[in-house]
mmCIF file of C-alpha atoms in Angstrom:
data_model
loop_
_atom_site.group_PDB
_atom_site.id
_atom_site.type_symbol
_atom_site.label_atom_id
_atom_site.label_comp_id
_atom_site.label_asym_id
_atom_site.label_seq_id
_atom_site.Cartn_x
_atom_site.Cartn_y
_atom_site.Cartn_z
ATOM 1 C CA MET A 14 64.244 90.703 7.505
ATOM 2 C CA MET A 15 67.027 88.421 9.379
ATOM 3 C CA HIS A 16 69.776 90.433 11.412
ATOM 4 C CA ASP A 17 72.613 89.607 12.323
ATOM 5 C CA PRO A 18 73.054 89.204 16.764
ATOM 6 C CA THR A 19 75.388 91.671 16.562
ATOM 7 C CA GLY A 20 73.736 93.784 14.785
ATOM 8 C CA ARG A 21 76.186 95.024 12.767
ATOM 9 C CA LEU A 22 74.858 93.331 9.487
ATOM 10 C CA LEU A 23 72.333 93.373 6.823
ATOM 11 C CA LEU A 24 72.067 89.799 6.502
ATOM 12 C CA THR A 25 70.015 88.026 2.959
ATOM 13 C CA PRO A 26 66.297 89.125 3.625
ATOM 14 C CA VAL A 27 64.510 86.203 3.454
ATOM 15 C CA ASP A 28 62.424 85.422 0.641
ATOM 16 C CA LYS A 29 59.214 83.364 0.763
ATOM 17 C CA GLU A 30 57.889 84.033 -3.043
ATOM 18 C CA ALA A 31 61.574 82.469 -3.557
ATOM 19 C CA PRO A 32 59.827 78.515 -5.019
ATOM 20 C CA ALA A 33 56.843 80.847 -6.584
ATOM 21 C CA ARG A 34 59.868 82.691 -8.448
ATOM 22 C CA VAL A 35 61.290 79.426 -9.384
ATOM 23 C CA ARG A 36 57.806 78.327 -10.240
ATOM 24 C CA ARG A 37 57.204 81.105 -12.591
ATOM 25 C CA LEU A 38 60.678 81.751 -14.520
ATOM 26 C CA ARG A 39 60.209 78.146 -15.371
ATOM 27 C CA GLU A 40 57.106 79.414 -17.254
ATOM 28 C CA LEU A 41 58.783 81.597 -18.226
ATOM 29 C CA ASP A 42 61.603 79.087 -19.494
ATOM 30 C CA ILE A 43 64.418 81.585 -18.401
ATOM 31 C CA GLY A 44 67.051 82.382 -15.546
ATOM 32 C CA THR A 45 68.934 78.352 -16.530
ATOM 33 C CA ARG A 46 71.235 79.101 -19.151
ATOM 34 C CA PRO A 47 72.923 82.097 -20.528
ATOM 35 C CA GLU A 48 71.208 83.717 -22.937
ATOM 36 C CA PRO A 49 72.979 85.684 -26.593
ATOM 37 C CA ALA A 50 70.637 88.371 -25.653
ATOM 38 C CA LEU A 51 70.751 89.028 -22.335
ATOM 39 C CA ASP A 52 74.154 89.407 -22.339
ATOM 40 C CA ALA A 53 74.028 91.787 -25.308
ATOM 41 C CA PHE A 54 71.206 93.523 -23.094
ATOM 42 C CA ALA A 55 73.648 93.987 -20.076
ATOM 43 C CA GLY A 56 76.496 95.248 -22.705
ATOM 44 C CA ARG A 57 74.194 98.170 -23.933
ATOM 45 C CA LEU A 58 73.389 98.476 -19.701
ATOM 46 C CA ALA A 59 77.549 98.756 -19.082
ATOM 47 C CA GLU A 60 77.647 101.237 -21.590
ATOM 48 C CA LEU A 61 74.970 103.277 -21.192
ATOM 49 C CA THR A 62 75.897 103.399 -17.177
ATOM 50 C CA GLY A 63 79.992 102.963 -18.129
ATOM 51 C CA ALA A 64 80.136 100.627 -15.940
ATOM 52 C CA PRO A 65 82.630 97.698 -16.161
ATOM 53 C CA TYR A 66 80.792 94.715 -14.756
ATOM 54 C CA ALA A 67 76.646 94.628 -15.444
ATOM 55 C CA MET A 68 74.396 91.747 -14.990
ATOM 56 C CA VAL A 69 70.901 89.699 -15.758
ATOM 57 C CA ASN A 70 69.940 88.561 -12.897
ATOM 58 C CA PHE A 71 67.415 85.621 -11.276
ATOM 59 C CA ILE A 72 67.415 84.641 -8.730
ATOM 60 C CA ASP A 73 66.423 80.803 -6.506
ATOM 61 C CA GLU A 74 66.035 79.486 -3.619
ATOM 62 C CA GLU A 75 69.716 78.606 -3.075
ATOM 63 C CA ARG A 76 71.204 81.243 -6.207
ATOM 64 C CA GLN A 77 71.984 83.730 -8.522
ATOM 65 C CA PHE A 78 72.031 82.818 -12.140
ATOM 66 C CA PHE A 79 72.864 85.567 -14.280
ATOM 67 C CA ALA A 80 71.591 84.179 -17.525
ATOM 68 C CA GLY A 81 73.500 88.496 -19.037
ATOM 69 C CA LEU A 82 76.536 89.320 -18.209
ATOM 70 C CA HIS A 83 78.601 91.692 -18.847
ATOM 71 C CA THR A 84 82.244 92.046 -17.842
ATOM 72 C CA VAL A 85 85.164 94.418 -17.416
ATOM 73 C CA ASP A 86 86.692 93.002 -20.122
ATOM 74 C CA GLY A 87 83.898 93.045 -22.169
ATOM 75 C CA GLY A 88 83.386 88.888 -21.593
ATOM 76 C CA THR A 89 80.420 87.046 -21.101
ATOM 77 C CA GLY A 90 81.322 85.087 -18.349
ATOM 78 C CA GLY A 91 82.639 82.593 -20.401
ATOM 79 C CA THR A 92 86.045 80.917 -20.111
ATOM 80 C CA GLY A 93 89.274 82.942 -19.177
ATOM 81 C CA SER A 94 86.645 85.516 -17.406
ATOM 82 C CA SER A 95 86.952 85.431 -13.474
ATOM 83 C CA VAL A 96 83.377 85.847 -12.536
ATOM 84 C CA GLY A 97 80.885 83.352 -13.651
ATOM 85 C CA ARG A 98 77.406 82.726 -13.800
ATOM 86 C CA TYR A 99 76.202 81.244 -9.727
ATOM 87 C CA MET A 100 77.019 83.387 -7.324
ATOM 88 C CA ALA A 101 75.464 81.814 -4.170
ATOM 89 C CA ARG A 102 72.280 83.650 -2.823
ATOM 90 C CA ASP A 103 74.226 84.645 0.587
ATOM 91 C CA HIS A 104 76.531 87.070 -1.645
ATOM 92 C CA GLY A 105 76.230 90.523 -3.401
ATOM 93 C CA TYR A 106 73.147 92.732 -3.147
ATOM 94 C CA CYS A 107 69.957 91.283 -5.602
ATOM 95 C CA PRO A 108 68.358 89.155 -3.526
ATOM 96 C CA HIS A 109 67.959 92.048 -0.841
ATOM 97 C CA VAL A 110 66.475 93.839 -4.466
ATOM 98 C CA VAL A 111 63.958 91.120 -5.143
ATOM 99 C CA VAL A 112 62.707 91.397 -1.303
ATOM 100 C CA ARG A 113 62.088 95.338 -1.726
ATOM 101 C CA ARG A 114 61.236 95.702 -4.603
ATOM 102 C CA LYS A 115 62.777 98.552 -4.290
ATOM 103 C CA ALA A 116 65.527 100.084 -6.980
ATOM 104 C CA LEU A 117 68.551 100.102 -4.525
ATOM 105 C CA VAL A 118 71.537 102.864 -4.856
ATOM 106 C CA LEU A 119 75.153 102.297 -2.716
ATOM 107 C CA GLU A 120 77.469 104.677 -4.169
ATOM 108 C CA ASP A 121 79.897 103.375 -2.181
ATOM 109 C CA VAL A 122 79.189 100.627 -0.324
ATOM 110 C CA ARG A 123 81.976 101.019 2.483
ATOM 111 C CA ASP A 124 79.630 103.795 3.425
ATOM 112 C CA PHE A 125 76.663 101.547 4.561
ATOM 113 C CA PRO A 126 77.977 98.757 7.761
ATOM 114 C CA ARG A 127 74.386 96.228 7.090
ATOM 115 C CA PHE A 128 76.317 96.120 3.617
ATOM 116 C CA ALA A 129 79.267 96.757 4.094
ATOM 117 C CA GLY A 130 80.265 93.218 5.014
ATOM 118 C CA ASN A 131 78.627 91.151 2.161
ATOM 119 C CA PRO A 132 81.102 88.752 0.623
ATOM 120 C CA VAL A 133 81.430 90.272 -2.555
ATOM 121 C CA VAL A 134 83.591 93.533 -0.550
ATOM 122 C CA ASP A 135 85.951 91.247 0.545
ATOM 123 C CA GLU A 136 85.899 88.847 -2.089
ATOM 124 C CA ILE A 137 86.122 90.327 -5.360
ATOM 125 C CA GLY A 138 86.384 93.960 -4.480
ATOM 126 C CA ILE A 139 82.804 95.005 -5.157
ATOM 127 C CA ARG A 140 82.594 99.004 -4.743
ATOM 128 C CA SER A 141 79.350 100.124 -6.004
ATOM 129 C CA TYR A 142 75.800 99.301 -7.345
ATOM 130 C CA LEU A 143 73.210 99.678 -9.150
ATOM 131 C CA GLY A 144 70.351 97.091 -9.356
ATOM 132 C CA ALA A 145 66.446 97.881 -9.918
ATOM 133 C CA PRO A 146 64.111 94.851 -9.270
ATOM 134 C CA LEU A 147 62.536 93.079 -12.554
ATOM 135 C CA VAL A 148 59.058 92.728 -11.431
ATOM 136 C CA ASP A 149 56.432 90.964 -14.054
ATOM 137 C CA ARG A 150 52.774 91.645 -14.937
ATOM 138 C CA THR A 151 52.057 88.999 -11.634
ATOM 139 C CA GLY A 152 54.060 91.072 -9.940
ATOM 140 C CA MET A 153 56.287 88.549 -9.139
ATOM 141 C CA ALA A 154 60.664 90.158 -8.731
ATOM 142 C CA LEU A 155 61.444 87.512 -11.147
ATOM 143 C CA GLY A 156 65.405 88.554 -10.724
ATOM 144 C CA THR A 157 67.056 92.417 -11.353
ATOM 145 C CA VAL A 158 69.274 94.704 -13.607
ATOM 146 C CA CYS A 159 72.042 95.352 -12.011
ATOM 147 C CA VAL A 160 75.859 97.583 -12.282
ATOM 148 C CA VAL A 161 78.557 97.403 -10.163
ATOM 149 C CA ASP A 162 82.053 99.114 -9.939
ATOM 150 C CA VAL A 163 85.054 98.080 -8.116
ATOM 151 C CA GLU A 164 85.458 102.024 -7.614
ATOM 152 C CA PRO A 165 82.783 103.803 -5.335
ATOM 153 C CA ARG A 166 80.922 105.125 -8.074
ATOM 154 C CA ARG A 167 77.938 108.429 -7.713
ATOM 155 C CA TRP A 168 75.581 106.149 -9.786
ATOM 156 C CA GLY A 169 73.047 110.330 -8.807
ATOM 157 C CA ARG A 170 69.464 110.654 -10.473
ATOM 158 C CA GLU A 171 70.650 109.426 -13.979
ATOM 159 C CA GLY A 172 72.260 106.713 -13.088
ATOM 160 C CA LEU A 173 68.959 105.716 -10.846
ATOM 161 C CA THR A 174 66.584 106.838 -13.710
ATOM 162 C CA THR A 175 68.946 104.753 -16.280
ATOM 163 C CA ILE A 176 68.557 101.034 -14.033
ATOM 164 C CA LYS A 177 65.247 101.787 -13.659
ATOM 165 C CA THR A 178 64.081 102.828 -17.637
ATOM 166 C CA MET A 179 66.339 99.674 -18.755
ATOM 167 C CA ALA A 180 64.784 97.217 -15.794
ATOM 168 C CA ALA A 181 61.053 97.854 -17.347
ATOM 169 C CA GLU A 182 62.573 97.777 -20.897
ATOM 170 C CA LEU A 183 63.814 93.611 -19.830
ATOM 171 C CA VAL A 184 60.305 93.581 -18.304
ATOM 172 C CA GLY A 185 58.611 94.738 -21.977
ATOM 173 C CA GLN A 186 60.996 92.525 -23.465
ATOM 174 C CA ILE A 187 59.910 88.661 -20.918
ATOM 175 C CA HIS A 188 55.941 89.802 -21.917
ATOM 176 C CA ARG A 189 56.486 90.229 -25.650
ATOM 177 C CA ARG A 190 59.038 86.584 -25.471
ATOM 178 C CA GLU A 191 55.793 85.145 -23.059
ATOM 179 C CA ASP A 192 52.956 86.337 -25.704
ATOM 180 C CA GLY A 193 55.317 84.902 -28.584
ATOM 181 C CA GLY A 194 55.767 88.124 -29.909
ATOM 182 C CA ILE A 195 59.561 87.144 -29.471
#
């Protein structure tokens, strides 16, 4: 991981798997366009967690793409939504989840100096994050499922269990699709 020379912020982690991830996402034909099924999945995730925003996020070398998106107004990032489908790779917390291959729970991002300086805090107003990696059968972390809120939130063990379960469910769907079952 790269660190800010001041020692305060954890910068976007080095992602040596990005080129291989891009190839795997192309193989699976996901992560390049919005998918109604993934929008529905994000909507279900938002409902289960009570979060205003939920995403199915695939990460390449340059940016993040929300192939599944649920916004506070119940939208999917289309016209009229302030949340778009793309985000710079150095914004947000999903790149950390992908590189770590572990779920990340931030009940109040301001409590963590290394995460509090992330651009999404000031630019979008994100205050809490809960995300889990989508690790497929090849061992590749393809992206994440995550929820965020503009208020601090106690996700608790239940939230962590939910996000991990939903990540596993989506990976199963991806595998079935790859095997020709969907």
